[in-house]
Tab-separated table of C-alpha atoms in Angstrom:
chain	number	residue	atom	x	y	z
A	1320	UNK	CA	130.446	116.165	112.513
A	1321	UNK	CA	131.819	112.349	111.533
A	1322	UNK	CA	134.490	112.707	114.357
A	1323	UNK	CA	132.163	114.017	116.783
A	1324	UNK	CA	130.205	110.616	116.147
A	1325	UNK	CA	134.156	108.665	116.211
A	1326	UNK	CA	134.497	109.955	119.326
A	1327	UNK	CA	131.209	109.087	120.602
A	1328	UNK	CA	131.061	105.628	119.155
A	1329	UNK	CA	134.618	104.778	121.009
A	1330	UNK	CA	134.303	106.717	123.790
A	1331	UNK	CA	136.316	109.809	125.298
A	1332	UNK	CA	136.494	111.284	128.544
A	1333	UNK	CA	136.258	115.186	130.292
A	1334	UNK	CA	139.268	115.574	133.149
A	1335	UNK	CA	140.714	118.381	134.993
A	1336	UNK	CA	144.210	119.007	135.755
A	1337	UNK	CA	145.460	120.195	139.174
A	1338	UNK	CA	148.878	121.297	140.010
A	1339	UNK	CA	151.605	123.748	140.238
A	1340	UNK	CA	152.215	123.730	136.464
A	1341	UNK	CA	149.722	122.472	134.250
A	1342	UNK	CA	151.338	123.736	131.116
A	1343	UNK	CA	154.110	121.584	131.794
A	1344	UNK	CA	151.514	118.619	131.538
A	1345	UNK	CA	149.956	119.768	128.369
A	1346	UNK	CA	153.209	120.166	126.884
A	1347	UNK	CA	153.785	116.520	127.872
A	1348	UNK	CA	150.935	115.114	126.326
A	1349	UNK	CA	151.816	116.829	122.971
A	1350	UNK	CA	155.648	115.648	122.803
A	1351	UNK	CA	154.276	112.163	123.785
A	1352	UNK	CA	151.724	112.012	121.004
A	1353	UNK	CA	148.366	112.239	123.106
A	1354	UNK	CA	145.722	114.295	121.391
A	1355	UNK	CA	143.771	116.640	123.665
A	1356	UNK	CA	141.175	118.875	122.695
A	1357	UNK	CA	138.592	121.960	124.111
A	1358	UNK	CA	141.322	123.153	126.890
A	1359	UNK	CA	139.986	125.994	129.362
A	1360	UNK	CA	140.712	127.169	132.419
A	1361	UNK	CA	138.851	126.707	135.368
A	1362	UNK	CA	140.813	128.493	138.894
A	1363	UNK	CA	143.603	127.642	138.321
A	1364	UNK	CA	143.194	124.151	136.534
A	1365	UNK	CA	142.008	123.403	133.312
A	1366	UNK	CA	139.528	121.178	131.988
A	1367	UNK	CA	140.147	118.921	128.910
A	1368	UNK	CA	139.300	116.107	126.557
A	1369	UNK	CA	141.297	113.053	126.295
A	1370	UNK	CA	140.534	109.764	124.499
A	1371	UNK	CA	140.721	106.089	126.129
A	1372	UNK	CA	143.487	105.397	124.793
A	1373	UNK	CA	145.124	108.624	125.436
A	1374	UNK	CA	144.381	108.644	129.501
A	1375	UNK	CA	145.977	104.963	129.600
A	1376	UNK	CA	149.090	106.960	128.619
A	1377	UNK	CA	148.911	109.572	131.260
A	1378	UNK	CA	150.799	107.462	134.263
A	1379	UNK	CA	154.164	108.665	133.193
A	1380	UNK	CA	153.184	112.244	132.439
A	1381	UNK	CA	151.605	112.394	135.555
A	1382	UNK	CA	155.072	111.176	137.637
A	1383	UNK	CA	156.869	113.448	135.720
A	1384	UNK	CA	154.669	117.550	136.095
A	1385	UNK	CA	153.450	116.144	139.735
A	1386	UNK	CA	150.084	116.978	138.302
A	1387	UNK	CA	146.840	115.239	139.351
A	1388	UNK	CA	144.147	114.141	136.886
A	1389	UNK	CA	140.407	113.710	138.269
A	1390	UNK	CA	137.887	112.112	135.697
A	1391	UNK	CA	134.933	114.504	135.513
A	1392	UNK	CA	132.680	112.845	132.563
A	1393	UNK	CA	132.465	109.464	130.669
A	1394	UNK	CA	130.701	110.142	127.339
A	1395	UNK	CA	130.204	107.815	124.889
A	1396	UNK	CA	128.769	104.385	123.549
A	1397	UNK	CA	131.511	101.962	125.540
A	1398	UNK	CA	130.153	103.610	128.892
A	1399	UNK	CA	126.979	103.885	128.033
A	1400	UNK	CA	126.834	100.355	127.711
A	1401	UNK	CA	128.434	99.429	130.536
A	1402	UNK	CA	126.537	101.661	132.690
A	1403	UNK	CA	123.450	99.797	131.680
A	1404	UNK	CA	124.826	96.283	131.704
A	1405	UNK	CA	122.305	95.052	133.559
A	1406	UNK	CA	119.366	95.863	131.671
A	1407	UNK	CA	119.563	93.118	128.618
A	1408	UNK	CA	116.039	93.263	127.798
A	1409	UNK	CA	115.996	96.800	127.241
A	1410	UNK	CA	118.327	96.113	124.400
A	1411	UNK	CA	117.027	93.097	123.510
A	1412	UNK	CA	114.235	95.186	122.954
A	1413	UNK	CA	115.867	98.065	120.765
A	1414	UNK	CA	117.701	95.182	118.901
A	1415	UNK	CA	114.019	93.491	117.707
A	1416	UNK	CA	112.235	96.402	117.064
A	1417	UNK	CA	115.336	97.411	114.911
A	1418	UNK	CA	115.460	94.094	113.300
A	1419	UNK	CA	111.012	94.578	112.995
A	1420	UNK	CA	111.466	97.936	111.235
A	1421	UNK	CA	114.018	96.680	108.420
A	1422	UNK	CA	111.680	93.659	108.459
A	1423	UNK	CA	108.706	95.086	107.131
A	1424	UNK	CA	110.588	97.867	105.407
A	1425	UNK	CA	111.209	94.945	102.734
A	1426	UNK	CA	107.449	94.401	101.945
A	1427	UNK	CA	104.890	96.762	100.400
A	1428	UNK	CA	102.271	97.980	102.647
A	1429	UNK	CA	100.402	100.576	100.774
A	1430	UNK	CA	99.596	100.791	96.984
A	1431	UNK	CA	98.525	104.134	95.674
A	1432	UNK	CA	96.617	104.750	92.065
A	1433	UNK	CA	96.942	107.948	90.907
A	1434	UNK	CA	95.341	109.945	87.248
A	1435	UNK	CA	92.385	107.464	87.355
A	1436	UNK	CA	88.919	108.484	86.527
A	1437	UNK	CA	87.194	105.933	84.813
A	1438	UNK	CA	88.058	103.159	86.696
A	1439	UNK	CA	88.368	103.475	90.875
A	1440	UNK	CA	90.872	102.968	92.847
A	1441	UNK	CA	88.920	99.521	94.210
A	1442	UNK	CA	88.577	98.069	90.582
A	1443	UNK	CA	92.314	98.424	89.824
A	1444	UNK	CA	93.288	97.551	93.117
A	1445	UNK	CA	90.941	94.288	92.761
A	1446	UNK	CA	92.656	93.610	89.077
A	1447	UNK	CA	96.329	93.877	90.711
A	1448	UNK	CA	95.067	91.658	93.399
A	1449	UNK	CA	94.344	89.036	90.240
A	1450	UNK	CA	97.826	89.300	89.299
A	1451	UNK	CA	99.518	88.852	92.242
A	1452	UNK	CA	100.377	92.119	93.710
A	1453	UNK	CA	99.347	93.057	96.385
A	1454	UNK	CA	99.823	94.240	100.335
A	1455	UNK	CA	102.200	92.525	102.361
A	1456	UNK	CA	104.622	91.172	98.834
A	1457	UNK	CA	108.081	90.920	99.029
A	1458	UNK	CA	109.346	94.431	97.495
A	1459	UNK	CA	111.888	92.203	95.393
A	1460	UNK	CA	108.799	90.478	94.169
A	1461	UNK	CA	106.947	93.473	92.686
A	1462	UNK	CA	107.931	93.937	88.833
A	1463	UNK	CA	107.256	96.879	87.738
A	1464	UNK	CA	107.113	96.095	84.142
A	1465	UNK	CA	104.849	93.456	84.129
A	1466	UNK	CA	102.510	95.748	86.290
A	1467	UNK	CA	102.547	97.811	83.111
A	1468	UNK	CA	101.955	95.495	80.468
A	1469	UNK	CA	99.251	93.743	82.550
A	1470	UNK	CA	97.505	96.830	82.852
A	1471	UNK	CA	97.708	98.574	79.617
A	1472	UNK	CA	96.517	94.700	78.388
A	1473	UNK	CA	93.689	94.812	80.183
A	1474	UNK	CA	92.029	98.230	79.887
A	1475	UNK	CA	92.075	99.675	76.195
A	1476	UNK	CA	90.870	102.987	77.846
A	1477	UNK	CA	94.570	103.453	79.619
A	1478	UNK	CA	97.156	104.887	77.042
A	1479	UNK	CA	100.203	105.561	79.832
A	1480	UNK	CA	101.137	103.483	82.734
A	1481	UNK	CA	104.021	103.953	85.018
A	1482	UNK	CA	104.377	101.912	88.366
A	1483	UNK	CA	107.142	102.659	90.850
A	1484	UNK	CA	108.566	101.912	94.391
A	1485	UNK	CA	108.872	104.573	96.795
A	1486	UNK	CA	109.636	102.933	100.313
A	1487	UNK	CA	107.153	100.999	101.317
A	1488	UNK	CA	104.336	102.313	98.488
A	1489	UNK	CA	103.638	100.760	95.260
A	1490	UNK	CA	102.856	104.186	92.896
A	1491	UNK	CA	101.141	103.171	89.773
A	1492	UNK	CA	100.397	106.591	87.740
A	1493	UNK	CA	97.748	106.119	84.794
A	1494	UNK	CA	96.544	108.267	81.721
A	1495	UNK	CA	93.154	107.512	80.588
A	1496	UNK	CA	92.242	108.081	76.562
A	1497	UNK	CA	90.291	111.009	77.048
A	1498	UNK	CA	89.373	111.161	72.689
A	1499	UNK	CA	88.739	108.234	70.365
A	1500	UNK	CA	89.837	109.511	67.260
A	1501	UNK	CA	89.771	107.033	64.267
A	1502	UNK	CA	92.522	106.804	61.980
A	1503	UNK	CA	92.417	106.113	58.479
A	1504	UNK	CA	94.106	103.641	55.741
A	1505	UNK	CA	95.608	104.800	52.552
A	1506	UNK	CA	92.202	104.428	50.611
A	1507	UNK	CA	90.730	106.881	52.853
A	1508	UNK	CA	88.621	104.463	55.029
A	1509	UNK	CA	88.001	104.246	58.309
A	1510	UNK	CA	90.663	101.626	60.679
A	1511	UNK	CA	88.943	102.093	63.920
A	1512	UNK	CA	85.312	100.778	64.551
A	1513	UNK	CA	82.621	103.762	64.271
A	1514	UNK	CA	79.839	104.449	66.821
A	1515	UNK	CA	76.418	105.313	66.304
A	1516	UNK	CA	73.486	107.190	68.478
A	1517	UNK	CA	70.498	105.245	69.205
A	1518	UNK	CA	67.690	105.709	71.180
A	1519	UNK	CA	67.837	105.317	74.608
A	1520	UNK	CA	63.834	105.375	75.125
A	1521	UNK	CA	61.082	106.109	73.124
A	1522	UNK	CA	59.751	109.835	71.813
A	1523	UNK	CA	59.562	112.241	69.300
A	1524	UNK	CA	62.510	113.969	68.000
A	1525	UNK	CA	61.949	117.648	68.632
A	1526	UNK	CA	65.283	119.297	67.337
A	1527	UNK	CA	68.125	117.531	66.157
A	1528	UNK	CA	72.149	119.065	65.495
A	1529	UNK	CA	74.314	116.478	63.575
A	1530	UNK	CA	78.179	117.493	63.788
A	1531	UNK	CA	79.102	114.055	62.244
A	1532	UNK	CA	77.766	110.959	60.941
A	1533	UNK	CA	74.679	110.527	58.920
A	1534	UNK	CA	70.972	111.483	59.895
A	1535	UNK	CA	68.756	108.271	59.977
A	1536	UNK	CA	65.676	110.371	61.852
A	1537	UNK	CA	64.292	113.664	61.078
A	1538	UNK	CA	62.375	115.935	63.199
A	1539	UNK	CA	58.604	115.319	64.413
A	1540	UNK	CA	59.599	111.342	63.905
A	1541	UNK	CA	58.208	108.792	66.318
A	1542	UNK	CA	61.280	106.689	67.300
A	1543	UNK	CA	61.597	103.833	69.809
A	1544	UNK	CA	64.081	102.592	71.690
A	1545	UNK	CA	66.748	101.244	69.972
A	1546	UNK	CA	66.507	102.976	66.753
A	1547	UNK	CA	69.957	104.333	64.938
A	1548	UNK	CA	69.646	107.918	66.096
A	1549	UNK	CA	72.702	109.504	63.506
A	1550	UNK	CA	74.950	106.236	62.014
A	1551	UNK	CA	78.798	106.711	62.420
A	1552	UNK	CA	79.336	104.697	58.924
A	1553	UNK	CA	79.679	107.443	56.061
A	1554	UNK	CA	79.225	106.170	52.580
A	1555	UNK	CA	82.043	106.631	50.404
A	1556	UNK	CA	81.104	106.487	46.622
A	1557	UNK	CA	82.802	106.869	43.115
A	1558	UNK	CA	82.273	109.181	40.609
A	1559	UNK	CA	79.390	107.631	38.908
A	1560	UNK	CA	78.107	108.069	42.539
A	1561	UNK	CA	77.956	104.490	43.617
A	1562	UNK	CA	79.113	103.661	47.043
A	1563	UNK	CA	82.489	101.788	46.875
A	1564	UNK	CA	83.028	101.792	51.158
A	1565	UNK	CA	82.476	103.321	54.060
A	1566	UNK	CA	84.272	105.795	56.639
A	1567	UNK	CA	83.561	104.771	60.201
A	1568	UNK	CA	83.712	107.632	62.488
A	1569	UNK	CA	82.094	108.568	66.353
A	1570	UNK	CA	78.874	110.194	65.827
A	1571	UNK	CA	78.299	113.459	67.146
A	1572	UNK	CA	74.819	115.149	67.895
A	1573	UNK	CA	72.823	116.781	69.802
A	1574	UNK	CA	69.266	115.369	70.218
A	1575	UNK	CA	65.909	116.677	71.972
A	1576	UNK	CA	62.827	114.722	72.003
A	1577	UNK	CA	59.615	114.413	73.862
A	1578	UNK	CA	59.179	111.760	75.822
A	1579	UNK	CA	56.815	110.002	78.705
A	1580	UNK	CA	58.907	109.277	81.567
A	1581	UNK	CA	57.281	107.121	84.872
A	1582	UNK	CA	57.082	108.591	88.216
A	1583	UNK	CA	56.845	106.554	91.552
A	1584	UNK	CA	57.747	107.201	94.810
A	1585	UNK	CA	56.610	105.664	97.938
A	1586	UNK	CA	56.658	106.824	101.886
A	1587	UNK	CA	55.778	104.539	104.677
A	1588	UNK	CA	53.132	105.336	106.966
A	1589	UNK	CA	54.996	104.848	110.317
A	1590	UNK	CA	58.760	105.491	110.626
A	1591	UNK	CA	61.153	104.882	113.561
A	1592	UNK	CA	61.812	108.375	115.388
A	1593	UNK	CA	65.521	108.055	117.036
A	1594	UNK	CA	66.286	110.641	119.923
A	1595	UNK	CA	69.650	110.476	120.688
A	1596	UNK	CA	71.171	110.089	124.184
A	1597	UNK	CA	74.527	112.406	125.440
A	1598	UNK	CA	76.383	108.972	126.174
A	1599	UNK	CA	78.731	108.534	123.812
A	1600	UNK	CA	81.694	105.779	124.075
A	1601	UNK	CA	84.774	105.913	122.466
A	1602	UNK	CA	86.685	102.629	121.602
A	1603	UNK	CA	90.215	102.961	120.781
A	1604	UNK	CA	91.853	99.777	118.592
A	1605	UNK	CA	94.877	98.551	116.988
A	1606	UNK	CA	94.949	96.659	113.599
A	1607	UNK	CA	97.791	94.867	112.831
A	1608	UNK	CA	97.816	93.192	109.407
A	1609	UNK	CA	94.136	91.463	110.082
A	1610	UNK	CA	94.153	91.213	113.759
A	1611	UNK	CA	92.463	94.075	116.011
A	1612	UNK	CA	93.460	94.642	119.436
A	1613	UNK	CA	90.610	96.503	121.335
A	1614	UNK	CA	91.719	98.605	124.432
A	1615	UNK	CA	88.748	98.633	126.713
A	1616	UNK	CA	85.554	96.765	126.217
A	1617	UNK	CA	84.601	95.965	123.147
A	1618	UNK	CA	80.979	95.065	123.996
A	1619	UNK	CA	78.204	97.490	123.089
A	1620	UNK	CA	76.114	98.312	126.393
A	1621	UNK	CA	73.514	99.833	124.422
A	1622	UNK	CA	70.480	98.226	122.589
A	1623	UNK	CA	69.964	101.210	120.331
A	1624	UNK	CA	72.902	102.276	118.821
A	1625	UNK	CA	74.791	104.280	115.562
A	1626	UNK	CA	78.644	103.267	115.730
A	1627	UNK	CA	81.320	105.972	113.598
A	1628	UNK	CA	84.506	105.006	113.295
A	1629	UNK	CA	87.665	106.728	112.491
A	1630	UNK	CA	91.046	104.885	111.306
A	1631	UNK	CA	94.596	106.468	110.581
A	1632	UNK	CA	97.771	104.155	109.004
A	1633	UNK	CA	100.918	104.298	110.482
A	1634	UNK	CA	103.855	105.405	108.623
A	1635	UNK	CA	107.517	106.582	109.277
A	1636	UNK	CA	108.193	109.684	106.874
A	1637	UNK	CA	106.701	110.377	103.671
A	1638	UNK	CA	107.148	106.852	101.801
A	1639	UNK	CA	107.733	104.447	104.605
A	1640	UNK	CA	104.278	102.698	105.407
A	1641	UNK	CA	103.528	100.055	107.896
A	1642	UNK	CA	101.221	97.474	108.126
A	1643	UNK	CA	99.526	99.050	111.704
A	1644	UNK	CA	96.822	101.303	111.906
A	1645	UNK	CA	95.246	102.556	114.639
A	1646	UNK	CA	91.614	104.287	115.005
A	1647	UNK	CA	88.681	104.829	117.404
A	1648	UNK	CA	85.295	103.660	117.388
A	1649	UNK	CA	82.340	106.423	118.627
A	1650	UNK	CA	78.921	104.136	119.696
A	1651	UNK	CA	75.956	106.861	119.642
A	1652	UNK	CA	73.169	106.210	121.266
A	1653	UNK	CA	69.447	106.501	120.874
A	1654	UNK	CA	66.067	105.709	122.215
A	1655	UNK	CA	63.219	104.823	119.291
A	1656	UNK	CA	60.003	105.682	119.241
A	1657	UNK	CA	57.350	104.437	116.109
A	1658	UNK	CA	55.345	107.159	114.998
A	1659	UNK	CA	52.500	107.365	112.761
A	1660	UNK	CA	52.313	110.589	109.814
A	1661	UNK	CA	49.071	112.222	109.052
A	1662	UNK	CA	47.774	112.692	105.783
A	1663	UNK	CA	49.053	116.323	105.718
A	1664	UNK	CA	52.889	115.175	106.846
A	1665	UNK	CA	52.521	112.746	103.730
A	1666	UNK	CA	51.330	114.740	101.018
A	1667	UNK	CA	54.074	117.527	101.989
A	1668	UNK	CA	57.032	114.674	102.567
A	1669	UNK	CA	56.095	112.885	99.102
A	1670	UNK	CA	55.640	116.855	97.548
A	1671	UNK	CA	58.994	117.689	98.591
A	1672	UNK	CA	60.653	115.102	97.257
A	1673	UNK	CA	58.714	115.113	93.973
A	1674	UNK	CA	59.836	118.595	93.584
A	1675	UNK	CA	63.641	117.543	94.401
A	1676	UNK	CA	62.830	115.089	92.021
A	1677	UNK	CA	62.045	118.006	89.391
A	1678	UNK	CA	64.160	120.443	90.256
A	1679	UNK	CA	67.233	118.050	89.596
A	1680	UNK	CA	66.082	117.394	86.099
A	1681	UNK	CA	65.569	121.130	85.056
A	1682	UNK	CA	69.357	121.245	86.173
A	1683	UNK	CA	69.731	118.624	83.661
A	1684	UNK	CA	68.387	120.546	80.740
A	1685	UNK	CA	64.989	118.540	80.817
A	1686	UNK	CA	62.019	120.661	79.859
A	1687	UNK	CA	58.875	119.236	81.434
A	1688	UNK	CA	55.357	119.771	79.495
A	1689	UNK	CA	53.033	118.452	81.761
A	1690	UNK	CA	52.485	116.133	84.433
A	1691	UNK	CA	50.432	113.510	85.654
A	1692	UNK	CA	51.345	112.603	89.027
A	1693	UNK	CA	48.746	111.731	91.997
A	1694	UNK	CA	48.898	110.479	95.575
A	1695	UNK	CA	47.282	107.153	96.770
A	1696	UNK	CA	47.528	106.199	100.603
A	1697	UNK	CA	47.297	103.148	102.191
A	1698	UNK	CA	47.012	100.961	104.954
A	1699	UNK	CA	51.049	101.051	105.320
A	1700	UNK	CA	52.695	102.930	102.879
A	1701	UNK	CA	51.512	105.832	100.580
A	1702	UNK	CA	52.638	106.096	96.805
A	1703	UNK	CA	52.777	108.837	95.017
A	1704	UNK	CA	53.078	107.741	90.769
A	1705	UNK	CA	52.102	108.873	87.597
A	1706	UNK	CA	53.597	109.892	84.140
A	1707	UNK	CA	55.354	112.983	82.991
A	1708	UNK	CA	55.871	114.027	79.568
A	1709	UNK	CA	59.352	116.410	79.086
A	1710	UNK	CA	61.861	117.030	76.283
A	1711	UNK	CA	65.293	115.650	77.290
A	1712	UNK	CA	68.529	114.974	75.696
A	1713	UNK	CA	67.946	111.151	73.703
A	1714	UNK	CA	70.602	109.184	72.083
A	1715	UNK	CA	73.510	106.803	73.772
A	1716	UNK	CA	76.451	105.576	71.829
A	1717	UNK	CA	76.802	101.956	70.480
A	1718	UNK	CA	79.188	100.506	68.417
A	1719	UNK	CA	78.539	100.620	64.307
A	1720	UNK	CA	76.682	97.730	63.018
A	1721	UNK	CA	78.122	96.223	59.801
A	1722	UNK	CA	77.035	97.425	56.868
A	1723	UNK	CA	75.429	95.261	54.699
A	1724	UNK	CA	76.884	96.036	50.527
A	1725	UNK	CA	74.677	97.684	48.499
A	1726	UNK	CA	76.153	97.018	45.227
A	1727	UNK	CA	73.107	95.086	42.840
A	1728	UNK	CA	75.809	92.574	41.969
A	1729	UNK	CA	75.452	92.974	38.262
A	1730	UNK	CA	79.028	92.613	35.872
C-alpha cells in the first residue's frame, strides 16, 4: 500500500516492448539496475512498469536488444499536474479550502452537555458563555480543568464533572446529586442543614405518614399556608430528658388535606378561523457563523401566513463540526375568516376543557369532593370560574429554621 502511494506521488509510467527478443531487454534492465514491475504478455510484446527515472535509462538498452519502447500510460501526481497546468485556480481553489478546513478545525464549533436533568442544556450553556467558553474559541484556549472547577463551584447540585475535546466538540459530562443525605459529627449531631415540610396552601390535614422528622400538625387540624408541616430538627436530650441539641435531617412524609382550590377559565366569543391554502413555498438558506444566505426570494408573497423551518449542522465525521448549517424554510398559507360561537359551542368548548382540567388532577392523585364551578357569558369573552374543594398531596420542602434553646437558663 505505502509504495503504491511512492509510486503515485513521483510518478511511473505503463510501456510496451516490441521486438525480436524482448527477453533480451528485460534481462538488460535487470543487469543495469532498472526496476520493472507487473510484466505480461500481450502478442508477442509485453507490457510493463517502469519508473521516471528508470525510462531515462532505457536509451542504451534500447541500442543494444533493437527493441522499441512505446509509452502507453502516465500515472501519477508529476503528470497529473502538468496535464492541468493551466488551470491555477482550480488549485488555488483545493489549496484554500484545504487551508479553510484545518482553519476551523482549530476552533470549537459545537458544545454538547450530557447527564443533565436539573439544569438544561440552555442554562449551562448560558453559564459557560459567562466564563468565556464558548462557540467559535480557539481549541488551545478551552481548559478543561477550569471548566470543571467553575462548574462544580457554581452548582452544589453537580457532584461529577468531566469536560473533554473531541474534534471540533466541547463534551462536558455531568452527575447530578440525586440524595441529600446528612452526615453527622462525632457527638451525633447533624453537619448538613435539615429541611422541613410546610404548607404550600391552606386546608385540613386529612391523613398524615411521617417517615422522618417530627410531627408539628395532627389530623383534622386547620393549617395555613406556611405552617411547619413535619420539622427536620430532632431533639436530642440527656438522660434526665432535657434536650442538649438537635439532629437536622430531610423530612419525609406523606400528607393529604382538604383544600379549596380556584377555578377560572375564559373563551373568547369570536376566534379567527384559518383555512389553509395548497401553496406552500420552500426557502432553502445557508448560515454561516451569523450570516444567512437565502437562495431564492426571501420575501413572503402571502399576507396570511404560518412559516416551519427546518435546520441541519454541517459536520465532517463523527467529531468534526463546522460552523455552517444549512436548512429550509416552509411558508403555509391561509385565508382567515372571524367567526362568532353560539352559546351551545361555548358551554361545550369551556366543558371540555374543565373536564381536561379534572381529569389531569385525578391522574395526580387529587380526590375532588365537590365543585362549584358556573358559566357567565359576555359581550366578548365568556368565563367559566368557581371553587372546588379536593384532597391533594400538601407540604413543600424548606430549609430548617434555627432553633431557638430551650434550656430555662438556671445554674
Amino acid at each position: 500500500m505505502l509504495l503504491s502511494i511512492y509510486r503515485y506521488i513521483k510518478g511511473y509510467l505503463k510501456i510496451r516492448v516490441i521486438g525480436y527478443s524482448p527477453e533480451r531487454f528485460i534481462n538488460a534492465c535487470s543487469h543495469r539496475g532498472i526496476y520493472i514491475w507487473n510484466i505480461n504478455p500481450v502478442h508477442g510484446s509485453y507490457d510493463m512498469y517502469i519508473t521516471v527515472s528508470g525510462f531515462r535509462k532505457l536509451k542504451p538498452v534500447i541500442r543494444k536488444t533493437g527493441a522499441k519502447v512505446i509509452i502507453k500510460e502516465r500515472i501519477g501526481l508529476p503528470f497529473y499536474f502538468f496535464q492541468y497546468r493551466r488551470r491555477k485556480m482550480f488549485f488555488g481553489g483545493a489549496l484554500f479550502g484545504i487551508a479553510m478546513i484545518y482553519s476551523l478545525s482549530l476552533f470549537v464549533w459545537n458544545i454538547d452537555v450530557r447527564g443533565n436533568r436539573k439544569y438544561t442544556d440552555e442554562a449551562l450553556t448560558a453559564f459557560l458563555k459567562e466564563q468565556g467558553v464558548e462557540h467559535g474559541m480557539r481549541l488551545s484556549q478551552v481548559d478543561c480543568d477550569r471548566i470543571v472547577k467553575d462548574i462544580r463551584k457554581s452548582y452544589d447540585e453537580i457532584i461529577w464533572v468531566s469536560a473533554s475535546i473531541e474534534g471540533c466538540r466541547l463534551i462536558v459530562q455531568i452527575k447530578e446529586n440525586e440524595d441529600s443525605k446528612d452526615t453527622e459529627d462525632a457527638a451525633g449531631n447533624s453537619v448538613g442543614e435539615g429541611v422541613d415540610i410546610v404548607a404550600d396552601f391552606d386546608g385540613v390535614i386529612t391523613s398524615m405518614i411521617v417517615r422522618q422528622g417530627i410531627p408539628c400538625v395532627t389530623e383534622g387540624q386547620q393549617v395555613k399556608k406556611g405552617d411547619v408541616l413535619v420539622t427536620g430538627a430532632v431533639p436530642v436530650t440527656d438522660d434526665s430528658g432535657e434536650t442538649t441539641g438537635y439532629q437536622f435531617h430531610q423530612a419525609e412524609a406523606d400528607i393529604r388535606a382538604q383544600v379549596s382550590m380556584d377555578y377560572q377559565d375564559s373563551c373568547e366569543i369570536n376566534y379567527e378561523s384559518k383555512e389553509y391554502i395548497h401553496q406552500e413555498k420552500e426557502d432553502l438558506y445557508f448560515r454561516i457563523g451569523k450570516s444567512i444566505f437565502w437562495l431564492g426570494s426571501r420575501k413572503n408573497p402571502f399576507p396570511n401566513a404560518e412559516e416551519l423551518t427546518t435546520q441541519n449542522h454541517l459536520r465532517i465525521g463523527k467529531y468534526f463540526y463546522l460552523p455552517v448549517f444549512w436548512g429550509k424554510r416552509h411558508t403555509i398559507p391561509y385565508s382567515s375568516t372571524q367567526v362568532k360561537y353560539d352559546e351551545n359551542q361555548i358551554q361545550e368548548n369551556l366543558t371540555v376543557r374543565y373536564r381536561h382540567f379534572t381529569d389531569n388532577l385525578v391522574k395526580k392523585g387529587v380526590e375532588i369532593i365537590e365543585n362549584d364551578v358556573k358559566i357567565y357569558t359576555g359581550s366578548a369573552k365568556a368565563e367559566a370560574k368557581g371553587t372546588l374543594t379536593v384532597i391533594t398531596d400538601i407540604g413543600t420542602e424548606r430549609p430548617t429554621s434555627i432553633v431557638e434553646d430551650v434550656s430555662d437558663g438556671n445554674d
